[in-house]
CSV table of C-alpha atoms in Angstrom, one decimal:
chain,number,residue,atom,x,y,z
U,1,UNK,CA,-12.0,15.8,35.7
U,2,UNK,CA,-10.7,16.0,32.1
U,3,UNK,CA,-11.2,12.8,30.1
U,4,UNK,CA,-8.0,11.0,29.3
U,5,UNK,CA,-6.6,11.1,25.8
U,6,UNK,CA,-7.3,8.1,23.5
U,7,UNK,CA,-3.6,7.2,23.5
U,8,UNK,CA,-3.7,7.0,27.3
U,9,UNK,CA,-6.8,4.8,27.3
U,10,UNK,CA,-5.2,2.5,24.7
U,11,UNK,CA,-1.9,2.2,26.6
U,12,UNK,CA,-3.7,1.7,29.9
U,13,UNK,CA,-5.7,-1.3,28.6
U,14,UNK,CA,-2.5,-2.8,27.2
U,15,UNK,CA,-0.8,-2.5,30.6
U,16,UNK,CA,-3.8,-4.2,32.3
U,17,UNK,CA,-3.6,-7.0,29.7
U,18,UNK,CA,-7.3,-6.5,29.0
U,19,UNK,CA,-9.4,-8.7,26.8
U,20,UNK,CA,-12.5,-7.1,25.3
U,21,UNK,CA,-13.7,-4.3,23.1
U,22,UNK,CA,-13.2,-0.6,23.4
U,23,UNK,CA,-15.8,1.6,21.7
U,24,UNK,CA,-14.2,4.8,20.5
U,25,UNK,CA,-16.8,7.6,20.2
U,26,UNK,CA,-19.3,6.7,17.5
U,27,UNK,CA,-16.7,5.9,14.8
U,28,UNK,CA,-15.2,2.5,15.8
U,29,UNK,CA,-14.1,-0.2,18.1
U,30,UNK,CA,-10.7,-1.6,19.2
U,31,UNK,CA,-10.6,-5.3,20.1
U,32,UNK,CA,-8.1,-6.4,22.7
U,33,UNK,CA,-6.8,-9.9,23.5
U,34,UNK,CA,-4.6,-10.1,26.6
U,35,UNK,CA,-3.4,-6.6,26.2
U,36,UNK,CA,-2.6,-6.8,22.5
U,37,UNK,CA,-4.8,-5.4,19.8
U,38,UNK,CA,-6.3,-8.1,17.6
U,39,UNK,CA,-8.7,-6.1,15.5
U,40,UNK,CA,-9.8,-2.5,14.9
U,41,UNK,CA,-13.0,-1.4,13.2
U,42,UNK,CA,-13.8,2.1,11.9
U,43,UNK,CA,-16.9,3.5,10.2
U,44,UNK,CA,-15.0,5.2,7.4
U,45,UNK,CA,-12.9,2.2,6.3
U,46,UNK,CA,-14.0,-1.1,4.8
U,47,UNK,CA,-13.8,-3.9,7.3
U,48,UNK,CA,-13.0,-7.5,6.8
U,49,UNK,CA,-16.7,-8.1,5.9
U,50,UNK,CA,-16.5,-5.5,3.1
U,51,UNK,CA,-13.1,-6.7,1.8
U,52,UNK,CA,-14.3,-10.3,1.7
U,53,UNK,CA,-17.5,-9.3,-0.1
U,54,UNK,CA,-15.6,-7.2,-2.6
U,55,UNK,CA,-13.1,-9.9,-3.4
U,56,UNK,CA,-15.9,-12.0,-4.9
U,57,UNK,CA,-14.9,-15.1,-3.0
U,58,UNK,CA,-18.0,-15.0,-0.8
U,59,UNK,CA,-21.3,-13.1,-0.9
U,60,UNK,CA,-22.4,-10.6,1.7
U,61,UNK,CA,-24.9,-13.1,2.8
U,62,UNK,CA,-22.3,-15.8,3.1
U,63,UNK,CA,-20.3,-13.5,5.4
U,64,UNK,CA,-23.4,-12.8,7.5
U,65,UNK,CA,-24.1,-16.6,7.8
U,66,UNK,CA,-20.5,-17.3,8.8
U,67,UNK,CA,-20.8,-14.5,11.4
U,68,UNK,CA,-24.0,-16.0,12.9
U,69,UNK,CA,-22.6,-19.5,12.8
U,70,UNK,CA,-19.5,-18.4,14.7
U,71,UNK,CA,-21.6,-16.8,17.4
U,72,UNK,CA,-20.2,-14.6,20.2
U,73,UNK,CA,-16.7,-15.5,21.1
U,74,UNK,CA,-16.5,-17.9,18.2
U,75,UNK,CA,-13.8,-18.1,15.5
U,76,UNK,CA,-15.5,-17.0,12.3
U,77,UNK,CA,-12.1,-16.8,10.6
U,78,UNK,CA,-11.3,-20.5,11.1
U,79,UNK,CA,-14.8,-21.3,9.8
U,80,UNK,CA,-14.1,-19.3,6.6
U,81,UNK,CA,-10.8,-21.0,6.1
U,82,UNK,CA,-12.5,-24.4,6.6
U,83,UNK,CA,-15.0,-23.6,4.0
U,84,UNK,CA,-12.2,-22.8,1.6
U,85,UNK,CA,-13.1,-19.1,1.2
U,86,UNK,CA,-9.6,-18.0,1.8
U,87,UNK,CA,-6.3,-19.5,3.1
U,88,UNK,CA,-4.9,-18.9,6.5
U,89,UNK,CA,-2.2,-16.6,5.2
U,90,UNK,CA,-4.9,-14.6,3.4
U,91,UNK,CA,-7.1,-14.4,6.5
U,92,UNK,CA,-4.2,-13.2,8.6
U,93,UNK,CA,-3.3,-10.6,6.0
U,94,UNK,CA,-6.9,-9.6,5.7
U,95,UNK,CA,-7.3,-9.0,9.5
U,96,UNK,CA,-3.9,-7.2,9.6
U,97,UNK,CA,-4.7,-5.0,6.7
U,98,UNK,CA,-8.2,-4.1,7.8
U,99,UNK,CA,-6.9,-3.4,11.3
U,100,UNK,CA,-4.1,-1.1,10.2
U,101,UNK,CA,-6.5,0.7,7.8
U,102,UNK,CA,-9.1,1.3,10.5
U,103,UNK,CA,-6.4,2.3,13.1
U,104,UNK,CA,-5.0,4.9,10.8
U,105,UNK,CA,-8.4,6.8,10.7
U,106,UNK,CA,-9.6,5.9,14.2
U,107,UNK,CA,-6.6,6.3,16.4
U,108,UNK,CA,-5.8,9.9,15.8
U,109,UNK,CA,-4.6,11.9,18.9
U,110,UNK,CA,-7.8,13.1,20.4
U,111,UNK,CA,-10.0,13.1,23.4
U,112,UNK,CA,-13.1,11.1,22.9
U,113,UNK,CA,-15.7,9.2,24.9
U,114,UNK,CA,-14.7,5.5,25.2
U,115,UNK,CA,-16.4,2.5,26.7
U,116,UNK,CA,-14.7,-0.8,27.4
U,117,UNK,CA,-16.7,-4.0,27.3
U,118,UNK,CA,-14.8,-6.7,29.1
U,119,UNK,CA,-14.5,-10.1,27.5
U,120,UNK,CA,-16.1,-9.0,24.2
U,121,UNK,CA,-14.5,-10.5,21.0
U,122,UNK,CA,-14.8,-9.9,17.3
U,123,UNK,CA,-16.7,-12.6,15.4
U,124,UNK,CA,-13.6,-13.3,13.2
U,125,UNK,CA,-11.6,-14.5,16.1
U,126,UNK,CA,-8.0,-13.6,16.8
U,127,UNK,CA,-5.6,-14.1,13.9
U,128,UNK,CA,-3.0,-11.4,14.2
U,129,UNK,CA,-1.7,-9.2,17.0
U,130,UNK,CA,-0.3,-5.7,17.4
U,131,UNK,CA,1.1,-4.3,20.5
U,132,UNK,CA,-0.2,-0.8,21.2
U,133,UNK,CA,3.0,1.2,20.7
U,134,UNK,CA,3.8,-0.7,17.5
U,135,UNK,CA,0.3,0.1,16.2
U,136,UNK,CA,0.6,3.8,17.0
U,137,UNK,CA,4.1,3.9,15.5
U,138,UNK,CA,2.8,2.3,12.3
U,139,UNK,CA,0.0,4.9,12.1
U,140,UNK,CA,2.5,7.7,12.4
U,141,UNK,CA,4.8,6.1,9.7
U,142,UNK,CA,1.8,5.9,7.3
U,143,UNK,CA,1.0,9.5,7.9
U,144,UNK,CA,4.6,10.4,7.0
U,145,UNK,CA,4.4,8.2,4.0
U,146,UNK,CA,1.4,10.1,2.7
U,147,UNK,CA,3.2,13.4,3.2
U,148,UNK,CA,6.1,12.1,1.2
U,149,UNK,CA,3.9,11.1,-1.7
U,150,UNK,CA,2.2,14.5,-1.9
U,151,UNK,CA,2.6,17.0,0.9
U,152,UNK,CA,-0.9,18.4,1.0
U,153,UNK,CA,-4.1,17.1,2.6
U,154,UNK,CA,-6.3,19.2,0.3
U,155,UNK,CA,-7.3,16.3,-1.9
U,156,UNK,CA,-8.0,13.8,0.9
U,157,UNK,CA,-11.6,14.8,1.4
U,158,UNK,CA,-12.4,16.2,-2.1
U,159,UNK,CA,-14.1,14.3,-4.9
U,160,UNK,CA,-11.5,12.8,-7.2
U,161,UNK,CA,-11.5,14.3,-10.7
U,162,UNK,CA,-9.1,12.9,-13.3
U,163,UNK,CA,-7.7,15.3,-15.8
U,164,UNK,CA,-9.4,15.1,-19.2
U,165,UNK,CA,-6.0,15.4,-20.9
U,166,UNK,CA,-2.7,14.4,-19.3
U,167,UNK,CA,0.3,16.7,-19.5
U,168,UNK,CA,2.8,14.3,-20.9
U,169,UNK,CA,2.7,11.8,-23.7
U,170,UNK,CA,2.1,8.8,-21.5
U,171,UNK,CA,1.5,7.8,-17.9
U,172,UNK,CA,2.4,4.9,-15.7
U,173,UNK,CA,-0.4,3.6,-13.4
U,174,UNK,CA,-0.5,1.0,-10.7
U,175,UNK,CA,-3.5,-1.4,-10.6
U,176,UNK,CA,-5.2,0.5,-7.9
U,177,UNK,CA,-4.7,3.9,-9.7
U,178,UNK,CA,-6.3,2.4,-12.8
U,179,UNK,CA,-9.3,1.2,-10.8
U,180,UNK,CA,-9.5,4.6,-9.1
U,181,UNK,CA,-9.5,6.6,-12.3
U,182,UNK,CA,-12.2,4.4,-13.8
U,183,UNK,CA,-14.4,4.7,-10.8
U,184,UNK,CA,-13.8,8.4,-10.2
U,185,UNK,CA,-16.9,10.4,-11.1
U,186,UNK,CA,-16.1,13.8,-9.7
U,187,UNK,CA,-18.4,13.3,-6.8
U,188,UNK,CA,-16.9,10.5,-4.7
U,189,UNK,CA,-14.0,11.2,-2.3
U,190,UNK,CA,-11.1,8.8,-2.0
U,191,UNK,CA,-12.6,7.2,1.1
U,192,UNK,CA,-15.9,6.6,-0.7
U,193,UNK,CA,-14.1,5.2,-3.7
U,194,UNK,CA,-12.2,2.8,-1.4
U,195,UNK,CA,-15.5,1.5,-0.1
U,196,UNK,CA,-16.9,1.1,-3.6
U,197,UNK,CA,-13.8,-0.7,-4.8
U,198,UNK,CA,-13.4,-2.8,-1.7
U,199,UNK,CA,-9.9,-1.5,-1.2
U,200,UNK,CA,-8.3,-0.3,2.0
U,201,UNK,CA,-9.0,3.4,2.5
U,202,UNK,CA,-5.3,4.2,3.2
U,203,UNK,CA,-4.1,2.6,0.0
U,204,UNK,CA,-6.7,4.6,-1.9
U,205,UNK,CA,-5.7,7.9,-0.2
U,206,UNK,CA,-2.0,7.1,-1.0
U,207,UNK,CA,-2.9,6.3,-4.6
U,208,UNK,CA,-4.8,9.6,-5.0
U,209,UNK,CA,-1.9,11.6,-3.6
U,210,UNK,CA,0.5,9.8,-6.0
U,211,UNK,CA,-1.8,10.7,-8.8
U,212,UNK,CA,-1.8,14.3,-7.6
U,213,UNK,CA,2.0,14.2,-7.5
U,214,UNK,CA,2.1,12.9,-11.1
U,215,UNK,CA,-0.3,15.6,-12.1
U,216,UNK,CA,-3.1,13.3,-13.3
U,217,UNK,CA,-6.0,14.6,-11.2
U,218,UNK,CA,-7.5,18.0,-10.8
U,219,UNK,CA,-6.3,20.0,-7.9
U,220,UNK,CA,-8.5,22.4,-6.1
U,221,UNK,CA,-7.4,25.9,-7.2
U,222,UNK,CA,-4.5,25.4,-9.7
U,223,UNK,CA,-2.0,27.1,-7.3
U,224,UNK,CA,-1.5,23.9,-5.4
U,225,UNK,CA,1.5,22.7,-7.3
U,226,UNK,CA,4.4,21.6,-5.2
U,227,UNK,CA,6.9,24.4,-4.6
U,228,UNK,CA,10.0,22.3,-4.9
U,229,UNK,CA,11.3,21.3,-8.3
U,230,UNK,CA,10.1,17.9,-9.2
U,231,UNK,CA,13.1,15.7,-8.5
U,232,UNK,CA,12.0,12.0,-8.8
U,233,UNK,CA,10.0,11.4,-5.6
U,234,UNK,CA,10.7,7.9,-4.3
U,235,UNK,CA,7.1,7.2,-3.6
U,236,UNK,CA,5.4,7.9,-6.9
U,237,UNK,CA,5.6,5.3,-9.6
U,238,UNK,CA,4.4,7.7,-12.4
U,239,UNK,CA,7.5,9.9,-11.8
U,240,UNK,CA,9.3,8.7,-14.9
U,241,UNK,CA,6.4,10.3,-16.8
U,242,UNK,CA,8.5,13.4,-17.6
U,243,UNK,CA,11.5,11.5,-18.8
U,244,UNK,CA,10.2,10.2,-22.2
U,245,UNK,CA,8.7,13.6,-23.1
U,246,UNK,CA,11.8,15.1,-24.6
U,247,UNK,CA,12.3,11.9,-26.7
U,248,UNK,CA,8.9,12.2,-28.2
U,249,UNK,CA,9.5,14.8,-30.9
U,250,UNK,CA,6.6,17.1,-31.1
U,251,UNK,CA,4.6,16.7,-34.3
U,252,UNK,CA,5.0,19.8,-36.4
U,253,UNK,CA,1.7,21.5,-36.7
U,254,UNK,CA,0.7,24.1,-39.2
U,255,UNK,CA,0.5,26.7,-36.4
U,256,UNK,CA,4.2,26.7,-36.0
U,257,UNK,CA,6.8,24.7,-34.1
U,258,UNK,CA,5.8,21.8,-31.9
U,259,UNK,CA,3.8,22.7,-28.8
U,260,UNK,CA,2.8,20.7,-25.8
U,261,UNK,CA,-0.8,20.0,-24.9
U,262,UNK,CA,-0.7,22.9,-22.4
U,263,UNK,CA,0.1,25.3,-25.2
U,264,UNK,CA,3.5,26.1,-23.9
U,265,UNK,CA,6.6,25.5,-26.0
U,266,UNK,CA,8.6,22.4,-25.4
U,267,UNK,CA,11.4,23.1,-23.0
U,268,UNK,CA,14.2,20.6,-22.3
U,269,UNK,CA,17.9,20.4,-21.8
U,270,UNK,CA,18.5,19.9,-25.5
U,271,UNK,CA,21.8,21.5,-26.6
U,272,UNK,CA,20.2,23.0,-29.7
U,273,UNK,CA,17.7,24.9,-27.5
U,274,UNK,CA,20.5,26.2,-25.4
U,275,UNK,CA,22.5,27.2,-28.5
U,276,UNK,CA,19.5,29.0,-29.8
U,277,UNK,CA,19.0,30.9,-26.6
U,278,UNK,CA,22.7,31.9,-26.6
U,279,UNK,CA,22.5,33.1,-30.2
U,280,UNK,CA,19.4,35.0,-29.3
U,281,UNK,CA,21.1,36.7,-26.4
U,282,UNK,CA,24.1,37.6,-28.5
U,283,UNK,CA,21.8,39.0,-31.2
U,284,UNK,CA,20.0,41.1,-28.6
U,285,UNK,CA,23.2,42.4,-27.1
U,286,UNK,CA,24.5,43.3,-30.5
U,287,UNK,CA,21.5,45.7,-31.1
M,1,UNK,CA,-1.8,-24.6,4.2
M,2,UNK,CA,0.5,-22.2,6.1
M,3,UNK,CA,0.2,-18.9,7.9
M,4,UNK,CA,2.4,-15.8,7.8
M,5,UNK,CA,4.8,-17.0,10.6
M,6,UNK,CA,5.2,-20.5,9.1
M,7,UNK,CA,5.9,-18.9,5.7
M,8,UNK,CA,8.9,-17.1,7.2
M,9,UNK,CA,10.1,-20.2,9.0
M,10,UNK,CA,9.9,-22.1,5.7
M,11,UNK,CA,11.8,-19.3,3.9
M,12,UNK,CA,14.5,-19.4,6.6
M,13,UNK,CA,14.9,-23.2,6.1
M,14,UNK,CA,16.0,-22.6,2.5
M,15,UNK,CA,19.7,-23.7,2.4
M,16,UNK,CA,21.9,-20.6,2.9
M,17,UNK,CA,19.1,-18.3,4.0
M,18,UNK,CA,20.4,-15.4,6.2
M,19,UNK,CA,17.1,-13.5,6.7
M,20,UNK,CA,13.6,-13.3,5.5
M,21,UNK,CA,11.0,-10.6,5.6
M,22,UNK,CA,7.4,-10.1,4.5
M,23,UNK,CA,6.6,-6.6,3.3
M,24,UNK,CA,3.3,-4.9,2.5
M,25,UNK,CA,4.2,-3.2,-0.8
M,26,UNK,CA,1.5,-0.5,-0.7
M,27,UNK,CA,2.4,0.9,2.6
M,28,UNK,CA,6.1,-0.3,2.8
M,29,UNK,CA,5.4,-1.9,6.1
M,30,UNK,CA,7.3,-4.8,7.6
M,31,UNK,CA,4.6,-7.4,8.3
M,32,UNK,CA,7.0,-9.9,9.9
M,33,UNK,CA,10.7,-10.7,9.7
M,34,UNK,CA,13.3,-13.2,10.8
M,35,UNK,CA,17.0,-12.6,10.9
M,36,UNK,CA,16.6,-9.0,9.8
M,37,UNK,CA,18.4,-6.4,11.9
M,38,UNK,CA,16.1,-3.4,11.2
M,39,UNK,CA,12.8,-4.7,9.7
M,40,UNK,CA,11.4,-1.2,9.3
M,41,UNK,CA,14.3,0.1,7.1
M,42,UNK,CA,14.6,-3.2,5.2
M,43,UNK,CA,10.9,-3.1,4.4
M,44,UNK,CA,11.0,0.5,3.2
M,45,UNK,CA,14.1,-0.2,1.1
M,46,UNK,CA,12.9,-3.4,-0.5
M,47,UNK,CA,9.5,-1.9,-1.2
M,48,UNK,CA,11.2,1.0,-3.1
M,49,UNK,CA,13.5,-1.4,-4.9
M,50,UNK,CA,10.5,-3.4,-6.1
M,51,UNK,CA,8.6,-0.3,-7.1
M,52,UNK,CA,11.6,1.0,-9.1
M,53,UNK,CA,11.9,-2.4,-10.8
M,54,UNK,CA,8.2,-2.5,-11.7
M,55,UNK,CA,8.3,1.0,-13.2
M,56,UNK,CA,11.6,0.4,-15.0
M,57,UNK,CA,10.4,-2.8,-16.6
M,58,UNK,CA,7.0,-1.3,-17.4
M,59,UNK,CA,8.8,1.4,-19.4
M,60,UNK,CA,11.2,-1.0,-21.1
M,61,UNK,CA,8.7,-3.7,-21.9
M,62,UNK,CA,6.3,-3.9,-24.8
M,63,UNK,CA,3.9,-6.1,-22.7
M,64,UNK,CA,0.9,-4.5,-21.1
M,65,UNK,CA,-0.2,-6.0,-17.8
M,66,UNK,CA,2.9,-8.0,-17.3
M,67,UNK,CA,3.6,-9.7,-13.9
M,68,UNK,CA,6.9,-9.9,-12.1
M,69,UNK,CA,7.6,-13.5,-11.0
M,70,UNK,CA,10.5,-12.6,-8.9
M,71,UNK,CA,13.4,-10.1,-8.6
M,72,UNK,CA,16.9,-11.4,-8.1
M,73,UNK,CA,19.7,-9.0,-7.0
M,74,UNK,CA,23.2,-10.4,-6.5
M,75,UNK,CA,25.7,-8.6,-4.3
M,76,UNK,CA,29.2,-9.6,-3.4
M,77,UNK,CA,28.2,-11.8,-0.6
M,78,UNK,CA,24.4,-12.4,-1.0
M,79,UNK,CA,21.5,-13.1,-3.2
M,80,UNK,CA,18.4,-11.0,-2.6
M,81,UNK,CA,15.2,-12.7,-3.8
M,82,UNK,CA,11.9,-10.8,-3.9
M,83,UNK,CA,8.8,-12.6,-4.7
M,84,UNK,CA,5.5,-10.7,-4.9
M,85,UNK,CA,2.2,-12.3,-4.0
M,86,UNK,CA,-1.1,-10.8,-5.1
M,87,UNK,CA,-3.5,-10.7,-2.2
M,88,UNK,CA,-7.2,-10.5,-2.9
M,89,UNK,CA,-7.9,-6.9,-2.0
M,90,UNK,CA,-4.6,-5.2,-1.6
M,91,UNK,CA,-1.0,-5.9,-2.1
M,92,UNK,CA,1.1,-7.3,-3.4
M,93,UNK,CA,2.8,-8.7,-0.3
M,94,UNK,CA,6.5,-9.2,-0.9
M,95,UNK,CA,8.4,-12.2,0.4
M,96,UNK,CA,12.1,-11.2,0.5
M,97,UNK,CA,14.9,-13.6,1.3
M,98,UNK,CA,18.6,-12.9,1.7
M,99,UNK,CA,20.8,-15.9,0.9
M,100,UNK,CA,24.5,-16.5,1.4
M,101,UNK,CA,26.1,-16.5,-2.0
M,102,UNK,CA,28.6,-19.3,-1.0
M,103,UNK,CA,26.1,-21.6,0.6
M,104,UNK,CA,23.0,-21.4,-1.5
M,105,UNK,CA,21.7,-22.7,-4.8
M,106,UNK,CA,19.8,-19.9,-6.6
M,107,UNK,CA,17.7,-22.2,-8.7
M,108,UNK,CA,16.7,-24.3,-5.8
M,109,UNK,CA,15.9,-21.2,-3.7
M,110,UNK,CA,13.7,-19.8,-6.4
M,111,UNK,CA,11.7,-23.0,-6.6
M,112,UNK,CA,11.3,-23.2,-2.8
M,113,UNK,CA,10.2,-19.6,-2.6
M,114,UNK,CA,7.6,-20.2,-5.2
M,115,UNK,CA,6.3,-23.2,-3.4
M,116,UNK,CA,6.1,-21.3,-0.1
M,117,UNK,CA,4.2,-18.3,-1.6
M,118,UNK,CA,1.8,-20.7,-3.4
M,119,UNK,CA,1.1,-22.4,-0.1
M,120,UNK,CA,0.5,-19.1,1.7
M,121,UNK,CA,-2.2,-17.8,-0.7
M,122,UNK,CA,-3.7,-21.1,-1.8
M,123,UNK,CA,-7.0,-22.1,-0.1
């Protein structure tokens, strides 16, 4: 008999109002509480333990101790809140964020060996819920969001290499993009960088795609530029990059008229340029 | 100390509040909402509006590393208040409240919103 798809297994457990943990292949685990998903772990994404460690609020040892203290079926999250490591709001957001991040990479449509362990619970306890359809819907929405930022998966698994020189005169970066560019060493992939920075893997992937859309990172084979004309994409903050360029008058160099860093002449909608082209055309026609 | 659900209830108790929603700015996801007809759309829209504000102010401002305290948009019938909260590893998380322009006090609402967000992330 063919094994059921992962989606079917997930939905089935929700229908049975199961409580326990579902091991998904070798990559991760989905925790259920009365049919709702309370937490998801995935080997490729940083879990709550990593995020807490990277935040600097608590050491890796501290996390381990809290985990031991909570014991099986305990509420490690409540323990951390009690100790003042983080607030309840932060704990809920931490669990929610780690869960969505892991779900994005783990719950892809596939057939995989699964094993359900009844009654098993995560050491953090239950702090936020997702219903299964909602969780799968959010994963799909996030996939679409990535596509909108930069419609190619070519950079997702490649080492991130920032450009030595940027095409425009200045660039606008988000905080995560700044951290990414500093940490990028041309060997680490987005997911590896996420782990290093203690940031969710999805946010990192999105930031890399936005950097690609803004033309700030090397693309594999330079033919990978987007086909459509760059209208301001709603998702990429560095989009205004191109706008100030025409304002910045090129510094006249001894080599001739102003040239951009790429060696191409400045092209813009300036009326004088258009007039020059018209005069040139007229002159050529007159020959 | 309050959790995500309480934070929304508190926001809805601001005089004149019509709806409140928590948005994860990075992904544009609605975390939770009250009195919002289509949380998914609202979250996407508010997230884009905040991003545009951030970019616009970054280009217009001489400050480097400025922080937005809140964004206020006034329409004919409502105030829209957006307050970002930095979370420790991702974010920001946006707390957005829509207020009836006739029945609310903007200054009071801003203060209340600030108290609520401080309580959510304070440990």
